[in-house]
mmCIF file of C-alpha atoms and ligand atoms in Angstrom:
data_model
loop_
_atom_site.group_PDB
_atom_site.id
_atom_site.type_symbol
_atom_site.label_atom_id
_atom_site.label_comp_id
_atom_site.label_asym_id
_atom_site.label_seq_id
_atom_site.Cartn_x
_atom_site.Cartn_y
_atom_site.Cartn_z
ATOM 1 C CA MET A 152 0.000 0.000 0.000
ATOM 2 C CA THR A 153 1.402 3.385 -0.877
ATOM 3 C CA TYR A 154 1.412 6.062 1.732
ATOM 4 C CA GLN A 155 -0.818 9.057 1.007
ATOM 5 C CA PRO A 156 -0.172 12.292 2.875
ATOM 6 C CA ASP A 157 -3.207 14.148 4.226
ATOM 7 C CA VAL A 158 -4.481 16.919 1.980
ATOM 8 C CA THR A 159 -6.821 19.432 3.587
ATOM 9 C CA LYS A 160 -8.620 22.027 1.480
ATOM 10 C CA PHE A 161 -9.196 25.329 3.237
ATOM 11 C CA PHE A 162 -11.711 27.947 2.139
ATOM 12 C CA ALA A 163 -11.218 31.574 3.118
ATOM 13 C CA LEU A 164 -13.223 34.801 2.957
ATOM 14 C CA ALA A 165 -11.500 38.186 2.745
ATOM 15 C CA LEU A 166 -12.795 40.428 5.543
ATOM 16 C CA ASP A 167 -10.672 43.344 4.301
ATOM 17 C CA PRO A 168 -8.985 44.146 1.012
ATOM 18 C CA ILE A 169 -5.861 41.978 0.824
ATOM 19 C CA HIS A 170 -2.567 43.186 -0.560
ATOM 20 C CA VAL A 171 0.177 40.617 -1.019
ATOM 21 C CA GLY A 172 2.717 42.579 -2.974
ATOM 22 C CA THR A 173 5.288 41.523 -5.517
ATOM 23 C CA GLY A 174 7.866 43.601 -3.678
ATOM 24 C CA GLY A 175 8.461 45.582 -6.865
ATOM 25 C CA MET A 176 7.368 49.168 -7.245
ATOM 26 C CA ARG A 177 5.730 50.781 -10.264
ATOM 27 C CA LEU A 178 4.837 47.690 -12.234
ATOM 28 C CA GLY A 179 2.057 48.363 -14.688
ATOM 29 C CA ARG A 180 -0.728 50.777 -13.877
ATOM 30 C CA VAL A 181 -0.259 50.881 -10.105
ATOM 31 C CA ASP A 182 2.752 51.587 -7.926
ATOM 32 C CA MET A 183 2.386 48.434 -5.867
ATOM 33 C CA SER A 184 0.894 45.458 -7.671
ATOM 34 C CA ILE A 185 -0.166 42.151 -6.167
ATOM 35 C CA VAL A 186 1.193 38.699 -6.928
ATOM 36 C CA ARG A 187 -0.303 36.905 -9.923
ATOM 37 C CA GLU A 188 -0.150 33.399 -11.368
ATOM 38 C CA PRO A 189 2.240 33.333 -14.326
ATOM 39 C CA GLY A 190 -0.050 31.731 -16.927
ATOM 40 C CA THR A 191 -3.476 33.110 -16.087
ATOM 41 C CA HIS A 192 -2.447 36.463 -14.543
ATOM 42 C CA LEU A 193 -4.992 35.821 -11.825
ATOM 43 C CA PRO A 194 -4.075 37.269 -8.430
ATOM 44 C CA LYS A 195 -3.103 34.747 -5.779
ATOM 45 C CA ILE A 196 -1.693 34.620 -2.270
ATOM 46 C CA PRO A 197 1.570 32.662 -2.390
ATOM 47 C CA GLY A 198 1.807 29.604 -0.158
ATOM 48 C CA THR A 199 4.958 31.080 1.380
ATOM 49 C CA SER A 200 2.920 34.081 2.582
ATOM 50 C CA LEU A 201 0.308 31.774 4.096
ATOM 51 C CA SER A 202 2.798 29.514 5.833
ATOM 52 C CA GLY A 203 4.910 32.458 7.031
ATOM 53 C CA ALA A 204 1.914 34.135 8.674
ATOM 54 C CA ALA A 205 0.622 30.826 10.080
ATOM 55 C CA ARG A 206 4.068 30.122 11.546
ATOM 56 C CA THR A 207 4.257 33.495 13.280
ATOM 57 C CA TYR A 208 0.739 33.249 14.719
ATOM 58 C CA ALA A 209 1.155 29.631 15.839
ATOM 59 C CA ALA A 210 4.436 30.534 17.583
ATOM 60 C CA MET A 211 2.744 33.464 19.378
ATOM 61 C CA GLN A 212 0.362 30.970 20.979
ATOM 62 C CA GLU A 213 3.180 28.821 22.367
ATOM 63 C CA GLU A 214 3.629 31.499 25.076
ATOM 64 C CA GLY A 215 7.336 32.095 24.756
ATOM 65 C CA LYS A 216 8.390 28.450 24.775
ATOM 66 C CA PHE A 217 9.984 28.756 21.339
ATOM 67 C CA PRO A 218 10.829 32.468 21.072
ATOM 68 C CA GLY A 219 13.177 32.231 18.101
ATOM 69 C CA CYS A 220 10.993 29.957 16.040
ATOM 70 C CA ALA A 221 8.415 32.490 14.818
ATOM 71 C CA GLY A 222 10.402 34.175 12.081
ATOM 72 C CA GLN A 223 12.749 33.480 9.217
ATOM 73 C CA GLY A 224 15.825 32.656 11.291
ATOM 74 C CA GLY A 225 16.954 31.760 14.796
ATOM 75 C CA HIS A 226 15.010 28.512 14.798
ATOM 76 C CA CYS A 227 15.593 26.013 17.604
ATOM 77 C CA GLY A 228 15.458 22.950 15.338
ATOM 78 C CA ASP A 229 14.307 20.812 18.255
ATOM 79 C CA PRO A 230 12.544 17.573 17.162
ATOM 80 C CA HIS A 231 9.845 18.359 19.742
ATOM 81 C CA CYS A 232 9.230 21.982 18.689
ATOM 82 C CA PRO A 233 5.787 22.060 17.022
ATOM 83 C CA ILE A 234 6.670 25.246 15.123
ATOM 84 C CA CYS A 235 9.948 24.014 13.630
ATOM 85 C CA VAL A 236 8.605 20.543 12.871
ATOM 86 C CA THR A 237 5.433 21.891 11.233
ATOM 87 C CA PHE A 238 6.905 24.796 9.262
ATOM 88 C CA GLY A 239 10.534 23.750 8.870
ATOM 89 C CA PHE A 240 13.824 25.152 10.072
ATOM 90 C CA ALA A 241 17.238 26.092 8.733
ATOM 91 C CA GLY A 242 20.701 26.768 10.058
ATOM 92 C CA THR A 243 20.399 24.946 13.378
ATOM 93 C CA GLN A 244 22.686 22.418 15.077
ATOM 94 C CA ASN A 245 20.210 19.841 13.777
ATOM 95 C CA GLY A 246 20.658 21.136 10.253
ATOM 96 C CA SER A 247 17.684 22.044 8.086
ATOM 97 C CA PHE A 248 14.250 20.485 7.697
ATOM 98 C CA GLN A 249 11.530 21.233 5.175
ATOM 99 C CA GLY A 250 8.628 21.002 7.624
ATOM 100 C CA LEU A 251 5.779 18.511 7.634
ATOM 101 C CA ALA A 252 3.191 21.020 6.351
ATOM 102 C CA GLN A 253 3.316 22.251 2.770
ATOM 103 C CA PHE A 254 1.017 25.143 1.829
ATOM 104 C CA SER A 255 -0.259 25.633 -1.710
ATOM 105 C CA ASP A 256 -0.951 29.087 -3.097
ATOM 106 C CA ALA A 257 -4.407 30.469 -2.307
ATOM 107 C CA ARG A 258 -6.372 30.836 -5.550
ATOM 108 C CA LEU A 259 -9.515 32.791 -6.273
ATOM 109 C CA LEU A 260 -12.722 30.810 -6.234
ATOM 110 C CA PHE A 261 -15.470 33.459 -6.112
ATOM 111 C CA PHE A 262 -14.733 37.094 -6.896
ATOM 112 C CA PRO A 263 -17.195 39.846 -5.863
ATOM 113 C CA VAL A 264 -18.338 42.328 -8.501
ATOM 114 C CA HIS A 265 -21.016 45.025 -8.537
ATOM 115 C CA SER A 266 -23.897 44.555 -10.962
ATOM 116 C CA LEU A 267 -27.306 46.085 -11.599
ATOM 117 C CA ALA A 268 -28.699 43.043 -9.770
ATOM 118 C CA GLY A 269 -26.607 43.903 -6.706
ATOM 119 C CA PRO A 270 -23.352 42.277 -5.623
ATOM 120 C CA VAL A 271 -22.579 38.977 -7.354
ATOM 121 C CA TRP A 272 -19.674 36.539 -7.073
ATOM 122 C CA VAL A 273 -18.025 35.472 -10.313
ATOM 123 C CA THR A 274 -16.346 32.115 -10.871
ATOM 124 C CA CYS A 275 -15.301 29.979 -13.867
ATOM 125 C CA PRO A 276 -14.870 26.289 -14.828
ATOM 126 C CA GLU A 277 -11.101 26.377 -14.284
ATOM 127 C CA ALA A 278 -11.478 27.658 -10.704
ATOM 128 C CA LEU A 279 -14.111 25.027 -9.902
ATOM 129 C CA LYS A 280 -12.128 22.197 -11.517
ATOM 130 C CA ASP A 281 -9.627 22.221 -8.654
ATOM 131 C CA LEU A 282 -12.523 21.292 -6.369
ATOM 132 C CA GLU A 283 -13.413 18.416 -8.674
ATOM 133 C CA ILE A 284 -16.504 20.284 -9.840
ATOM 134 C CA THR A 285 -16.933 19.828 -13.564
ATOM 135 C CA THR A 286 -19.059 22.342 -15.358
ATOM 136 C CA ASN A 287 -19.259 23.576 -18.907
ATOM 137 C CA GLY A 288 -18.642 27.270 -19.041
ATOM 138 C CA PRO A 289 -20.759 29.645 -21.061
ATOM 139 C CA ALA A 290 -19.462 31.331 -24.189
ATOM 140 C CA ASP A 291 -17.310 34.385 -23.586
ATOM 141 C CA GLU A 292 -20.205 36.794 -24.071
ATOM 142 C CA GLN A 293 -22.583 34.859 -21.831
ATOM 143 C CA VAL A 294 -23.114 34.053 -18.147
ATOM 144 C CA HIS A 295 -24.925 31.375 -16.172
ATOM 145 C CA VAL A 296 -26.414 32.851 -13.018
ATOM 146 C CA ALA A 297 -27.519 31.268 -9.738
ATOM 147 C CA SER A 298 -31.104 31.492 -8.503
ATOM 148 C CA GLY A 299 -30.483 34.520 -6.285
ATOM 149 C CA VAL A 300 -29.418 36.718 -9.199
ATOM 150 C CA LYS A 301 -32.749 38.119 -10.350
ATOM 151 C CA GLN A 302 -31.771 39.220 -13.802
ATOM 152 C CA SER A 303 -32.737 38.123 -17.275
ATOM 153 C CA GLY A 304 -31.590 39.446 -20.594
ATOM 154 C CA ARG A 305 -28.312 41.137 -19.884
ATOM 155 C CA LEU A 306 -26.196 41.461 -16.751
ATOM 156 C CA ASN A 307 -23.361 43.887 -16.169
ATOM 157 C CA LEU A 308 -20.271 42.784 -14.253
ATOM 158 C CA GLY A 309 -18.543 46.045 -13.519
ATOM 159 C CA TRP A 310 -18.513 47.826 -16.875
ATOM 160 C CA LEU A 311 -18.862 44.613 -18.858
ATOM 161 C CA MET A 312 -22.300 43.659 -20.238
ATOM 162 C CA LEU A 313 -22.987 39.941 -20.826
ATOM 163 C CA GLU A 314 -25.992 37.883 -21.844
ATOM 164 C CA VAL A 315 -27.752 35.704 -19.249
ATOM 165 C CA ALA A 316 -27.840 32.279 -20.956
ATOM 166 C CA SER A 317 -29.240 30.316 -18.027
ATOM 167 C CA ASN A 318 -30.340 30.879 -14.455
ATOM 168 C CA ASN A 319 -29.811 27.438 -12.957
ATOM 169 C CA PHE A 320 -26.150 27.648 -11.997
ATOM 170 C CA ALA A 321 -25.914 25.958 -8.583
ATOM 171 C CA PRO A 322 -22.323 25.216 -7.514
ATOM 172 C CA GLN A 323 -22.036 22.710 -4.664
ATOM 173 C CA VAL A 324 -19.089 23.993 -2.670
ATOM 174 C CA THR A 325 -18.895 23.014 0.970
ATOM 175 C CA HIS A 326 -17.964 25.661 3.553
ATOM 176 C CA VAL A 327 -18.688 28.629 1.266
ATOM 177 C CA PRO A 328 -21.645 30.671 2.618
ATOM 178 C CA GLN A 329 -24.908 29.845 0.839
ATOM 179 C CA GLU A 330 -25.673 33.544 0.259
ATOM 180 C CA ILE A 331 -22.535 33.739 -1.864
ATOM 181 C CA LEU A 332 -23.364 30.545 -3.793
ATOM 182 C CA ASN A 333 -26.921 31.851 -4.390
ATOM 183 C CA ARG A 334 -25.510 35.008 -5.942
ATOM 184 C CA SER A 335 -22.787 33.356 -7.998
ATOM 185 C CA VAL A 336 -22.262 33.853 -11.715
ATOM 186 C CA LEU A 337 -20.377 31.475 -14.007
ATOM 187 C CA VAL A 338 -18.327 33.040 -16.786
ATOM 188 C CA SER A 339 -15.810 31.565 -19.223
ATOM 189 C CA ASN A 340 -12.214 31.072 -18.082
ATOM 190 C CA LYS A 341 -11.072 33.852 -20.368
ATOM 191 C CA MET A 342 -13.641 36.368 -19.117
ATOM 192 C CA PHE A 343 -12.906 35.473 -15.483
ATOM 193 C CA GLY A 344 -9.368 36.805 -15.868
ATOM 194 C CA HIS A 345 -10.608 40.028 -17.468
ATOM 195 C CA ILE A 346 -13.324 40.611 -14.882
ATOM 196 C CA VAL A 347 -11.002 39.999 -11.917
ATOM 197 C CA ASN A 348 -8.212 42.214 -13.196
ATOM 198 C CA ASP A 349 -10.629 45.014 -14.132
ATOM 199 C CA ASN A 350 -12.312 45.006 -10.717
ATOM 200 C CA LEU A 351 -9.443 44.825 -8.255
ATOM 201 C CA GLU A 352 -9.377 47.530 -5.641
ATOM 202 C CA VAL A 353 -6.948 50.292 -6.407
ATOM 203 C CA ARG A 354 -6.307 52.609 -3.497
ATOM 204 C CA THR A 355 -4.222 55.674 -3.009
ATOM 205 C CA SER A 356 -2.242 56.105 0.146
ATOM 206 C CA VAL A 357 0.489 58.315 1.466
ATOM 207 C CA SER A 358 3.951 57.354 2.698
ATOM 208 C CA ILE A 359 4.807 58.417 6.217
ATOM 209 C CA ASP A 360 8.337 59.626 6.917
ATOM 210 C CA PRO A 361 9.536 57.359 9.747
ATOM 211 C CA GLN A 362 11.739 60.177 11.122
ATOM 212 C CA THR A 363 9.059 62.816 11.513
ATOM 213 C CA GLY A 364 5.836 60.814 11.477
ATOM 214 C CA ALA A 365 4.547 63.238 8.850
ATOM 215 C CA ALA A 366 3.567 62.577 5.278
ATOM 216 C CA ALA A 367 6.672 62.353 3.136
ATOM 217 C CA GLU A 368 6.775 64.929 0.379
ATOM 218 C CA GLY A 369 5.416 63.718 -2.952
ATOM 219 C CA ALA A 370 4.680 60.368 -1.377
ATOM 220 C CA LEU A 371 1.270 59.511 -2.737
ATOM 221 C CA PHE A 372 1.250 55.994 -4.087
ATOM 222 C CA THR A 373 -1.357 53.607 -5.471
ATOM 223 C CA TYR A 374 -1.669 49.950 -4.657
ATOM 224 C CA GLU A 375 -4.007 47.196 -5.702
ATOM 225 C CA ALA A 376 -5.723 44.630 -3.534
ATOM 226 C CA LEU A 377 -8.144 41.750 -3.694
ATOM 227 C CA PRO A 378 -11.514 43.189 -2.659
ATOM 228 C CA ARG A 379 -13.272 42.379 0.579
ATOM 229 C CA ALA A 380 -15.586 39.310 0.245
ATOM 230 C CA SER A 381 -13.293 37.537 -2.217
ATOM 231 C CA VAL A 382 -13.419 33.759 -1.630
ATOM 232 C CA LEU A 383 -10.169 31.828 -1.961
ATOM 233 C CA TYR A 384 -9.054 28.303 -1.307
ATOM 234 C CA PHE A 385 -5.756 26.605 -0.656
ATOM 235 C CA GLU A 386 -4.476 23.184 0.328
ATOM 236 C CA VAL A 387 -2.197 22.082 3.121
ATOM 237 C CA ILE A 388 -0.435 18.750 2.747
ATOM 238 C CA VAL A 389 0.679 17.142 5.996
ATOM 239 C CA SER A 390 3.253 14.367 5.971
ATOM 240 C CA HIS A 391 3.379 11.838 8.796
ATOM 241 C CA PRO A 392 6.237 12.369 11.298
ATOM 242 C CA LYS A 393 6.961 8.629 11.389
ATOM 243 C CA PHE A 394 8.722 8.923 8.041
ATOM 244 C CA TYR A 395 11.201 11.512 9.296
ATOM 245 C CA GLN A 396 14.097 11.812 11.712
ATOM 246 C CA ILE A 397 15.527 14.939 13.294
ATOM 247 C CA ASN A 398 18.794 14.363 15.149
ATOM 248 C CA GLY A 399 17.945 10.651 15.299
ATOM 249 C CA GLN A 400 14.459 11.149 16.697
ATOM 250 C CA GLN A 401 10.988 10.944 15.205
ATOM 251 C CA PRO A 402 9.591 14.509 15.275
ATOM 252 C CA LEU A 403 6.975 15.226 17.955
ATOM 253 C CA SER A 404 7.100 11.575 19.065
ATOM 254 C CA SER A 405 6.434 12.503 22.695
ATOM 255 C CA ASN A 406 3.988 15.375 22.236
ATOM 256 C CA GLY A 407 1.221 14.628 19.826
ATOM 257 C CA GLY A 408 2.763 13.436 16.577
ATOM 258 C CA LYS A 409 0.840 14.194 13.426
ATOM 259 C CA GLN A 410 -2.186 15.506 15.314
ATOM 260 C CA LYS A 411 0.081 18.156 16.860
ATOM 261 C CA VAL A 412 1.126 19.257 13.374
ATOM 262 C CA ILE A 413 -2.510 19.645 12.318
ATOM 263 C CA GLN A 414 -3.364 21.543 15.510
ATOM 264 C CA THR A 415 -0.404 23.867 14.999
ATOM 265 C CA ILE A 416 -1.538 24.683 11.457
ATOM 266 C CA GLN A 417 -5.087 25.346 12.608
ATOM 267 C CA LYS A 418 -3.934 27.562 15.488
ATOM 268 C CA GLY A 419 -1.930 29.641 13.057
ATOM 269 C CA LEU A 420 -4.737 29.904 10.497
ATOM 270 C CA ALA A 421 -7.221 30.944 13.183
ATOM 271 C CA PHE A 422 -5.327 34.223 13.668
ATOM 272 C CA PHE A 423 -5.599 35.225 9.985
ATOM 273 C CA GLU A 424 -9.030 36.562 10.887
ATOM 274 C CA THR A 425 -7.687 39.085 13.410
ATOM 275 C CA LEU A 426 -4.059 39.731 12.397
ATOM 276 C CA GLY A 427 -4.308 39.287 8.664
ATOM 277 C CA VAL A 428 -2.005 38.235 5.857
ATOM 278 C CA GLY A 429 0.047 40.248 3.419
ATOM 279 C CA GLY A 430 1.130 43.841 3.686
ATOM 280 C CA MET A 431 -0.356 47.028 5.099
ATOM 281 C CA ASN A 432 -2.190 45.291 7.932
ATOM 282 C CA THR A 433 -2.071 48.515 9.937
ATOM 283 C CA ARG A 434 -4.238 50.210 7.295
ATOM 284 C CA GLY A 435 -7.270 47.972 7.766
ATOM 285 C CA MET A 436 -6.054 45.414 5.258
ATOM 286 C CA GLY A 437 -5.464 41.704 5.128
ATOM 287 C CA ARG A 438 -7.928 40.009 7.468
ATOM 288 C CA LEU A 439 -8.893 36.616 6.064
ATOM 289 C CA ARG A 440 -11.391 34.268 7.714
ATOM 290 C CA VAL A 441 -10.629 30.590 7.176
ATOM 291 C CA LEU A 442 -14.112 29.117 6.887
ATOM 292 C CA ASN A 443 -13.511 25.475 7.783
ATOM 293 C CA LEU A 444 -11.289 25.421 10.847
ATOM 294 C CA SER A 445 -12.200 22.670 13.247
ATOM 295 C CA ALA A 446 -11.974 22.922 17.018
ATOM 296 C CA GLY A 447 -9.174 20.793 18.416
ATOM 297 C CA GLY A 448 -7.526 20.424 15.045
ATOM 298 C CA ALA A 449 -9.494 17.392 13.882
ATOM 299 C CA GLN A 450 -9.972 17.196 10.144
HETATM 300 ZN ZN1 ZN B 171 11.621 25.661 17.104
#
């Protein structure tokens, strides 16, 4: 029998606009753009951003037991440290370790757009395919709408006007709020990319001079963000500690094993809702509610 690692799908709802930047300035039409997938140009949250934030927040809840383990360096590398075992470590006396949890990128599943019929959430066959939901998309100039979108004839998505080809779109996606599913709109893969990129939030802000606390001269800048109420999903793959050795010991053998890894991930993800992910968290940005966390870390 081949060993299969556990794969958990997580669904998340943006409570604020979310900006996970490329780190580059002045790319394209905004000063600070967000990370996109290479082929589709759809915005995403990189798995490294998710695991980095989860690591920090999980370490905060260990109440100072593993003070150096929260960040990028200074890890303890102890085989019984839930942070280092779960998220990995480097440069310790026990060498380096990849970590038992691997985070995928978070991809867009439902994207909120204004329409004459009120707010709707747009999705496409390619986004749903990753959830093993097979659906034939409409033609590029058409949409399939869910029952809560009371519109016939034509429907605008932002500035774009498309033809309502059917009104029986009913995606079965667990953990996503029913009010979002009821107001969902299926578009073609091609149009999904256009609609998302044309309806990202673009905000203007001002740089603060750290010396004076005042606005730096000429320091207006624009940045883009995923809008509030975007629905994303990502996967976390957890490998079993019994297949690994750190300094001759099975990781977490005396304090919870694999279940401890899952609990540590869930504890970290639980704080996304209050402390956020990505940049500019002090500006009311970045809070992300993971919709299917389970108490006690069970799956
Ligand atoms: Zn550690």
